[in-house]
Coordinates of C-alpha atoms in Angstrom, one line a residue:
M1 CA 0.1 0.0 0.0
N2 CA 1.7 3.3 -1.2
L3 CA 1.7 6.5 0.6
P4 CA -1.1 8.2 -1.5
V5 CA -3.4 5.5 -0.8
I6 CA -2.8 5.6 3.1
I7 CA -3.3 9.5 3.0
D8 CA -6.6 8.9 1.1
I9 CA -7.7 6.4 3.8
I10 CA -6.8 9.0 6.4
I11 CA -8.9 11.5 4.7
G12 CA -11.8 9.3 4.4
L13 CA -11.6 8.3 8.1
V14 CA -11.2 11.9 9.3
F15 CA -14.3 13.0 7.1
I16 CA -16.3 10.3 8.6
Y17 CA -15.3 11.4 12.1
L18 CA -16.2 14.9 11.2
T19 CA -19.5 13.8 10.1
L20 CA -20.2 11.9 13.4
S21 CA -18.9 14.7 15.4
L22 CA -21.2 17.2 13.8
L23 CA -24.0 15.2 15.1
A24 CA -22.6 14.8 18.5
S25 CA -22.0 18.6 18.8
E26 CA -25.6 19.2 18.1
I27 CA -26.7 16.6 20.5
Q28 CA -24.5 17.9 23.2
E29 CA -25.7 21.5 22.6
L30 CA -29.2 20.6 22.9
I31 CA -28.5 18.6 26.3
A32 CA -26.6 21.6 27.7
T33 CA -29.6 24.1 26.6
V34 CA -32.1 21.8 28.2
W35 CA -30.4 20.9 31.4
Q36 CA -28.7 24.5 31.6
W37 CA -25.1 22.9 32.1
R38 CA -23.4 26.1 31.4
A39 CA -25.6 28.4 33.5
E40 CA -25.7 25.7 36.6
H41 CA -21.8 25.4 36.4
L42 CA -21.4 28.9 36.5
K43 CA -23.8 29.5 39.6
K44 CA -22.1 26.5 41.5
S45 CA -18.6 28.2 40.6
I46 CA -19.8 31.4 42.0
E47 CA -21.0 29.7 45.2
V48 CA -17.6 27.9 45.7
L49 CA -15.9 31.3 45.1
I50 CA -18.1 32.9 47.8
S51 CA -17.7 30.0 50.1
G52 CA -13.8 29.8 49.7
G53 CA -14.0 26.1 48.6
S54 CA -15.6 23.2 50.4
E55 CA -15.1 24.4 54.1
S56 CA -18.4 26.2 54.3
A57 CA -20.2 23.2 53.3
K58 CA -19.4 21.7 56.8
D59 CA -21.1 24.5 58.6
P60 CA -24.9 24.9 58.0
L61 CA -25.1 28.4 58.8
Q62 CA -22.2 29.3 56.6
F63 CA -23.7 27.2 53.8
K64 CA -26.9 28.8 54.1
R65 CA -25.3 32.3 54.0
V66 CA -23.5 31.3 50.8
G67 CA -26.7 30.2 49.1
Q68 CA -28.6 33.4 50.2
L69 CA -25.9 35.7 49.0
A70 CA -25.5 34.0 45.6
H71 CA -29.3 34.2 45.1
S72 CA -29.1 37.9 46.0
I73 CA -26.2 38.6 43.8
Y74 CA -28.2 36.8 40.8
A75 CA -31.5 38.8 41.8
N76 CA -29.6 42.2 41.3
P77 CA -30.7 43.9 38.1
I78 CA -27.0 44.0 36.9
I79 CA -26.9 40.1 36.7
K80 CA -30.5 39.5 36.0
D81 CA -30.6 41.7 32.9
L82 CA -28.0 39.2 31.5
N83 CA -30.4 36.4 31.2
Q84 CA -32.5 37.6 28.4
G85 CA -34.2 35.1 26.0
A86 CA -35.4 35.8 22.4
K87 CA -38.8 37.2 22.1
G88 CA -41.6 35.7 20.0
L89 CA -44.2 33.0 20.5
L90 CA -42.0 30.2 19.0
S91 CA -38.9 31.2 20.9
E92 CA -40.8 31.4 24.1
G93 CA -42.6 28.4 23.6
F94 CA -39.5 26.4 23.1
R95 CA -37.8 28.0 26.1
S96 CA -40.9 27.0 28.2
V97 CA -40.5 23.2 27.0
T98 CA -36.9 23.2 27.8
H99 CA -37.6 24.5 31.1
R100 CA -40.2 21.9 31.7
M101 CA -37.7 19.3 30.6
G102 CA -35.2 20.7 33.0
D103 CA -37.7 20.5 35.8
F104 CA -38.4 16.9 35.0
Y105 CA -34.6 16.1 35.0
H106 CA -34.3 17.5 38.6
G107 CA -37.3 15.7 39.7
V108 CA -36.1 12.3 38.4
T109 CA -32.3 12.7 39.5
G110 CA -33.3 14.3 42.7
T111 CA -31.0 17.3 42.2
K112 CA -32.2 20.8 43.3
N113 CA -32.6 23.7 40.8
V114 CA -29.5 26.0 41.8
F115 CA -31.4 29.1 40.5
G116 CA -34.1 28.9 43.3
N117 CA -37.6 30.0 42.1
K118 CA -36.1 30.7 38.8
S119 CA -36.1 28.5 35.7
S120 CA -32.7 29.5 34.4
G121 CA -29.7 31.9 34.8
P122 CA -27.1 33.7 32.5
S123 CA -24.4 31.3 31.1
Y124 CA -21.8 34.0 31.1
I125 CA -21.2 37.0 33.8
P126 CA -18.5 39.6 33.0
A127 CA -16.2 40.3 35.7
E128 CA -17.3 44.1 36.2
C129 CA -21.0 42.9 36.4
F130 CA -20.2 40.3 39.2
S131 CA -17.8 42.9 41.0
A132 CA -20.5 45.7 40.9
S133 CA -23.4 43.3 41.8
L134 CA -21.4 42.0 44.8
L135 CA -20.7 45.5 46.3
E136 CA -24.2 46.6 45.5
T137 CA -25.7 43.5 47.1
L138 CA -23.5 44.1 50.2
K139 CA -24.2 47.8 50.0
V140 CA -20.3 48.4 50.6
S141 CA -20.4 51.9 49.0
S142 CA -23.3 53.1 51.0
L143 CA -22.0 51.5 54.1
L144 CA -18.5 53.3 53.8
S145 CA -20.2 56.4 52.9
S146 CA -22.5 56.3 56.0
I147 CA -19.6 55.5 58.3
S148 CA -17.6 58.6 56.9
K149 CA -20.6 60.7 57.5
T150 CA -20.9 59.7 61.2
R151 CA -17.2 60.1 61.6
L152 CA -17.2 63.7 60.2
E153 CA -20.3 64.4 62.4
R154 CA -18.4 63.3 65.4
F155 CA -15.1 65.2 64.5
K156 CA -17.2 68.3 64.1
D157 CA -18.7 68.0 67.5
L158 CA -15.3 67.4 69.0
Q159 CA -13.7 70.5 67.2
L160 CA -16.5 72.7 68.3
A161 CA -16.4 71.5 71.9
Q162 CA -12.6 72.1 72.0
I163 CA -12.9 75.7 70.5
K164 CA -15.9 76.4 73.2
H165 CA -13.6 75.2 75.8
I166 CA -10.7 77.5 74.7
G167 CA -13.1 80.5 74.7
E168 CA -14.5 79.7 78.0
N169 CA -11.3 79.5 79.7
L170 CA -10.1 83.0 78.4
S171 CA -10.3 85.8 81.0
L172 CA -12.3 88.1 79.1
P173 CA -14.2 91.4 80.1
D174 CA -17.9 91.0 80.5
A175 CA -18.6 93.2 77.3
T176 CA -16.5 90.9 75.2
K177 CA -18.0 87.4 76.2
P178 CA -21.3 87.9 74.4
I179 CA -19.3 88.9 71.1
I180 CA -17.0 85.7 71.4
E181 CA -20.1 83.6 72.0
Q182 CA -21.9 85.0 69.0
E183 CA -19.0 84.3 66.8
F184 CA -19.0 80.8 68.2
R185 CA -22.8 80.3 67.4
W186 CA -22.0 81.5 63.7
L187 CA -19.1 79.0 63.5
T188 CA -21.3 76.2 64.9
A189 CA -24.0 76.9 62.3
E190 CA -21.4 76.9 59.5
F191 CA -19.9 73.8 60.6
N192 CA -23.3 72.2 60.8
R193 CA -24.1 73.3 57.2
V194 CA -20.7 71.8 55.8
V195 CA -21.5 68.6 57.5
E196 CA -25.0 68.5 56.3
D197 CA -23.7 69.2 52.7
Y198 CA -21.4 66.2 52.8
K199 CA -24.1 64.0 54.2
H200 CA -26.2 65.0 51.1
N201 CA -23.4 64.2 48.9
L202 CA -22.8 67.8 47.8
S203 CA -19.2 68.0 48.5
S204 CA -16.1 65.8 49.0
L205 CA -14.7 64.9 52.4
N206 CA -11.5 66.9 51.4
N207 CA -13.6 69.8 50.3
S208 CA -15.6 69.7 53.5
L209 CA -12.5 70.0 55.7
D210 CA -11.3 72.8 53.3
R211 CA -14.6 74.5 54.0
M212 CA -14.4 74.0 57.7
S213 CA -10.8 75.5 57.7
E214 CA -11.9 78.7 55.9
K215 CA -14.8 79.1 58.4
L216 CA -12.5 78.6 61.4
G217 CA -10.2 81.2 59.9
F218 CA -12.9 83.7 59.7
Y219 CA -14.0 82.9 63.4
I220 CA -10.2 83.4 64.5
K221 CA -9.8 86.6 62.6
D222 CA -13.2 88.2 63.8
S223 CA -12.6 87.1 67.3
Q224 CA -9.2 88.6 67.6
V225 CA -10.5 92.0 66.9
Y226 CA -11.8 91.9 70.5
L227 CA -8.8 90.2 72.0
P228 CA -5.8 92.5 71.7
E229 CA -2.6 90.6 71.0
T230 CA -0.8 92.3 73.7
E231 CA -2.8 91.1 76.6
V232 CA -2.2 87.4 77.7
A233 CA -5.9 86.2 76.7
G234 CA -5.4 87.5 73.1
R235 CA -1.9 85.5 72.9
E236 CA -3.2 82.4 74.6
F237 CA -6.3 82.4 72.2
Q238 CA -3.9 82.8 69.2
R239 CA -1.7 79.9 70.3
Q240 CA -4.4 77.4 71.0
M241 CA -6.4 78.4 67.8
A242 CA -3.3 77.9 65.7
I243 CA -3.1 74.3 67.0
V244 CA -6.6 73.7 66.2
K245 CA -6.5 75.1 62.6
A246 CA -3.1 73.3 62.1
R247 CA -5.0 69.9 61.9
F248 CA -7.1 71.3 59.0
D249 CA -4.2 73.2 57.3
S250 CA -0.9 71.1 57.8
P251 CA -0.4 68.6 54.8
I252 CA 0.8 65.8 57.3
E253 CA -2.1 66.3 59.7
R254 CA -4.6 66.4 56.8
V255 CA -3.5 63.0 55.7
A256 CA -3.8 61.6 59.2
L257 CA -7.1 63.4 59.5
L258 CA -8.5 61.8 56.2
G259 CA -7.2 58.4 57.4
Q260 CA -9.3 58.8 60.6
L261 CA -12.5 60.0 58.9
Q262 CA -12.3 57.6 55.7
P263 CA -13.4 54.2 56.5
S264 CA -11.5 51.2 55.6
F265 CA -13.2 48.2 54.6
S266 CA -10.3 46.0 55.2
N267 CA -10.0 47.5 58.9
L268 CA -13.5 47.0 59.5
L269 CA -13.6 43.4 58.3
N270 CA -10.5 42.7 60.4
T271 CA -11.6 44.3 63.6
V272 CA -15.0 42.8 63.4
K273 CA -13.5 39.4 62.5
K274 CA -11.5 39.5 65.8
S275 CA -14.4 40.9 67.9
Q276 CA -18.1 40.4 66.3
D277 CA -19.6 41.9 69.3
S278 CA -17.7 45.1 69.6
V279 CA -19.0 46.8 66.3
A280 CA -20.4 49.6 68.2
E281 CA -17.2 50.3 70.1
I282 CA -14.9 50.0 67.1
M283 CA -17.1 52.2 64.9
E284 CA -17.9 54.6 67.9
L285 CA -21.7 54.0 67.3
K286 CA -24.7 53.4 69.2
E287 CA -26.4 50.1 68.9
E288 CA -29.6 51.5 68.0
S289 CA -28.4 53.8 65.4
P290 CA -29.2 52.9 61.5
I291 CA -25.7 52.9 60.6
Y292 CA -24.9 50.3 63.1
Q293 CA -27.8 48.2 62.0
Q294 CA -26.7 48.4 58.5
I295 CA -23.1 47.1 59.4
Q296 CA -24.6 44.3 61.3
E297 CA -26.8 43.2 58.3
T298 CA -23.8 43.4 55.9
L299 CA -21.7 41.3 58.1
D300 CA -24.5 38.7 58.7
R301 CA -24.9 38.2 55.2
M302 CA -21.3 37.5 54.6
P303 CA -19.8 34.0 54.9
E304 CA -16.5 34.0 57.0
S305 CA -14.5 32.8 54.0
L306 CA -15.8 35.8 51.9
K307 CA -14.9 38.2 54.7
R308 CA -11.2 36.8 54.7
S309 CA -11.1 37.1 50.9
L310 CA -12.5 40.7 50.8
Y311 CA -10.0 41.6 53.6
I312 CA -7.1 40.6 51.6
L313 CA -8.6 42.2 48.4
A314 CA -9.2 45.4 50.2
Q315 CA -5.6 45.6 51.7
R316 CA -4.4 45.4 48.2
A317 CA -6.7 48.3 46.9
E318 CA -5.7 50.5 49.9
K319 CA -2.1 50.2 49.4
G320 CA -2.3 52.9 46.5
G321 CA -3.7 55.6 48.9
G322 CA -6.3 58.0 47.7
D323 CA -9.6 58.9 49.1
T324 CA -12.5 56.3 49.6
Q325 CA -13.8 56.6 46.2
E326 CA -10.5 56.0 44.7
Q327 CA -9.9 52.9 46.9
L328 CA -13.4 51.6 46.3
Q329 CA -12.6 51.8 42.4
R330 CA -9.4 49.7 43.0
F331 CA -11.2 47.5 45.3
Q332 CA -13.8 46.7 42.5
K333 CA -10.8 46.0 40.1
E334 CA -9.4 43.7 42.7
I335 CA -12.6 41.8 42.8
E336 CA -12.8 41.5 39.1
I337 CA -9.3 39.9 38.9
W338 CA -10.3 37.4 41.7
F339 CA -13.5 36.6 39.8
D340 CA -11.6 36.0 36.5
Q341 CA -9.1 33.8 38.0
S342 CA -11.7 31.7 39.7
M343 CA -13.6 31.5 36.6
E344 CA -10.4 30.2 34.7
R345 CA -10.2 27.3 37.1
A346 CA -14.1 26.7 36.7
S347 CA -13.7 26.8 33.1
G348 CA -11.2 24.1 33.2
V349 CA -13.4 22.0 35.4
Y350 CA -16.4 22.5 33.0
K351 CA -14.2 21.4 30.0
R352 CA -13.1 18.2 31.8
N353 CA -16.7 17.5 32.8
A354 CA -17.8 18.2 29.2
R355 CA -15.0 16.0 27.9
G356 CA -16.1 13.0 29.8
V357 CA -19.7 13.6 28.6
A358 CA -18.6 13.9 25.1
I359 CA -16.6 10.5 25.3
L360 CA -19.9 8.8 26.6
L361 CA -22.0 10.6 23.9
G362 CA -19.5 9.8 21.2
T363 CA -19.4 6.1 22.2
A364 CA -23.1 6.0 22.2
I365 CA -23.2 7.4 18.8
A366 CA -20.5 5.0 17.5
V367 CA -22.6 2.1 18.8
A368 CA -25.9 3.3 17.5
A369 CA -24.5 4.1 14.0
N370 CA -22.3 1.0 14.2
A371 CA -19.2 3.2 13.3
D372 CA -16.4 0.8 14.0
T373 CA -12.9 2.6 13.3
I374 CA -11.4 -0.7 12.4
H375 CA -14.1 -1.8 10.0
I376 CA -14.1 1.7 8.3
I377 CA -10.4 1.4 7.7
N378 CA -10.8 -2.1 6.1
R379 CA -13.5 -0.8 4.0
L380 CA -11.6 2.3 2.7
S381 CA -8.5 0.3 2.1
K382 CA -10.3 -2.3 0.1
D383 CA -12.8 -0.2 -1.9
S384 CA -11.2 2.2 -4.0
M385 CA -14.3 3.6 -5.5
L386 CA -15.7 4.5 -2.0
R387 CA -12.3 5.9 -1.0
S388 CA -12.1 8.3 -4.1
T389 CA -15.7 9.2 -3.8
V390 CA -15.2 10.2 -0.1
N391 CA -12.1 12.0 -0.8
V392 CA -13.8 14.0 -3.6
Y393 CA -16.5 15.3 -1.2
A394 CA -14.1 15.9 1.6
E395 CA -12.1 18.2 -0.7
Q396 CA -15.2 20.0 -2.0
L397 CA -16.1 20.5 1.7
V398 CA -12.8 22.1 2.5
E399 CA -12.8 24.4 -0.6
K400 CA -16.3 25.6 0.3
N401 CA -15.6 26.4 3.8
A402 CA -11.9 27.3 3.6
R403 CA -12.3 30.3 5.8
T404 CA -14.8 28.8 8.1
K405 CA -14.0 28.3 12.0
L406 CA -16.2 26.0 13.8
D407 CA -16.2 28.0 17.0
N408 CA -20.0 28.5 17.2
L409 CA -23.3 26.9 16.3
P410 CA -24.1 28.8 13.0
S411 CA -20.7 27.7 11.6
L412 CA -21.3 24.1 12.7
R413 CA -24.8 24.0 10.9
K414 CA -23.3 25.7 7.7
V415 CA -20.8 22.6 7.5
Q416 CA -23.5 20.2 8.6
K417 CA -25.4 21.3 5.3
D418 CA -22.4 20.5 3.0
V419 CA -21.9 17.0 4.9
D420 CA -25.6 16.3 4.5
I421 CA -25.2 16.6 0.6
A422 CA -22.2 14.2 0.7
L423 CA -24.3 11.8 2.8
D424 CA -27.1 11.8 0.2
E425 CA -24.5 10.8 -2.7
V426 CA -22.4 8.2 -0.9
A427 CA -23.1 5.4 1.4
L428 CA -20.3 5.7 4.2
P429 CA -19.0 2.5 5.6
F430 CA -21.0 2.6 8.9
G431 CA -24.6 1.8 9.8
W432 CA -26.5 -1.4 10.5
S433 CA -26.6 -2.6 6.9
E434 CA -25.9 -6.2 6.0
Q435 CA -22.5 -5.2 4.7
N436 CA -21.5 -3.6 8.0
S437 CA -23.1 -6.1 10.4
L438 CA -21.3 -8.3 12.7
E439 CA -19.7 -11.6 11.5
R440 CA -21.6 -14.8 12.4
D441 CA -20.7 -18.5 12.0
K442 CA -22.7 -21.0 9.8
Q443 CA -25.4 -21.4 12.7
G444 CA -25.9 -17.7 12.8
N445 CA -24.2 -17.2 16.2
L446 CA -22.1 -14.1 16.8
L447 CA -18.3 -14.8 16.7
W448 CA -16.8 -13.5 20.0
P449 CA -13.4 -12.4 18.5
A450 CA -15.4 -10.3 15.8
L451 CA -17.6 -9.0 18.6
I452 CA -14.6 -7.9 21.0
A453 CA -13.0 -6.3 17.8
R454 CA -16.1 -4.4 17.2
L455 CA -16.3 -3.2 20.7
F456 CA -12.8 -1.9 20.5
G457 CA -13.7 -0.2 17.3
W458 CA -16.7 1.4 18.7
I459 CA -14.6 2.8 21.8
L460 CA -12.0 4.1 19.4
S461 CA -14.6 5.9 17.2
G462 CA -16.3 7.1 20.6
V463 CA -13.1 8.7 21.7
A464 CA -12.5 10.1 18.2
I465 CA -15.8 11.6 18.0
S466 CA -15.4 13.4 21.5
M467 CA -12.6 15.3 19.9
G468 CA -15.1 17.4 18.4
A469 CA -16.0 18.7 14.9
A470 CA -13.8 21.8 15.1
F471 CA -10.7 19.5 15.6
W472 CA -11.6 17.1 12.8
F473 CA -12.5 20.0 10.3
E474 CA -9.2 21.6 11.2
A475 CA -7.3 18.2 10.7
L476 CA -9.2 17.5 7.3
N477 CA -8.2 21.1 6.1
K478 CA -4.6 20.5 7.0
I479 CA -4.3 16.9 5.5
I480 CA -5.9 17.9 2.2
N481 CA -3.7 21.0 1.9
I482 CA -0.6 19.1 2.5
R483 CA -1.5 16.4 -0.2
N484 CA -2.6 19.0 -2.5
A485 CA 0.8 20.8 -2.0
G486 CA 2.6 17.5 -2.5
K487 CA 0.7 16.9 -5.9
K488 CA 2.0 20.3 -7.5
P489 CA 4.8 19.9 -10.0
P490 CA 8.1 21.6 -9.1
S491 CA 8.5 24.9 -10.7
S492 CA 11.1 24.9 -13.6
T493 CA 13.8 27.6 -13.6
E494 CA 15.4 29.0 -16.5
S495 CA 19.1 28.6 -16.9

């Protein structure tokens, strides 16, 4: 047997594998759609991400928190809007049928629907959507903002108390005291207005401190008019107020002050993790305050493993400095990277599981179609007419779809149409025809060696079919191109 014949046999075999792989791809895609394999695997992978692995499954409370938080993330409009189906009576009817089939599958197998009271979920979630949904579900942004507003309110009260104390300890004439008190009331009103503007998101924290510093400067200037610098009271007032104002104006003090007023999510998680019962003391809040209740609600929704993961990510985000908003943006980016890395691992798991299903499905198709690799090779090697016919259709298929990549369902169906045309014209060496049937003895009994050989051939075909239509189409394309390149006569050169 010469080399061209061997190549023709290989091309015929690859063409048959491609034919059966196209069928397997259609069936596997239908099963994945009906049983929501991709969407279910994605949901379970997110639960594993939240739980930090399998450790939360040992604790019923943590396991419950994982499930509830995952459902809440999926209920967020950012994720919910990703699960959109085609409109129309036919599309909605088909979707309803597939959902009922999925419910039947869960009922028969005793498995639960991971989507809760929903029938399906998205098959793909972008990292930025997951990150935004997680932070919004945990109300991280509003939580940090509320803590910052509470701290600024407390800081304002402490500064006013200190300024009032300075004024009260001055030895002032009776005529001067009412004027200083009036100036202090003006300063109090201005400080309150600055804090209210910040609470209503009308200014940033840094801008609010600048405004407080400006108002304090007016207060000091106006008060000094009634406190002569030559007197002891005037000099003491200037000294003490300079110390107070330096906390606003000194670059070093401003950095420290912003660090105290801006909440750190990592610090909150770390301190509460060490002492869950001391939230009020840590945040300097009253237990009946709304912000305290909000913190407790957020912490109660988070599994311990998620707290640890977010604490590490928050620490990374806070290394770059900046205000709370900048840190929150970096924190969201860190969550996106964390999610992408986890989904890469989940994708590997899904591919391994899908490969196992593909082998089982491929073997089932090989048995159902009686596609025995050994028998196919024997037929192609002995029947030159069959071999040449299959090669002609294989070459036509490659020429028509030279630029096609089987990376999506429409591409598969386009190639499938060309393959169907070939199947109408040529009888491929598989199927349960008499020519392809199992060998029997004169009494009609199966010959065991033949049956074992056929089983081995079916398994070979099943493994080959599981490689996928894209693999065999690419292989067919390369083999035909190599063969055709070898047939070209060498170019002559003029001397």
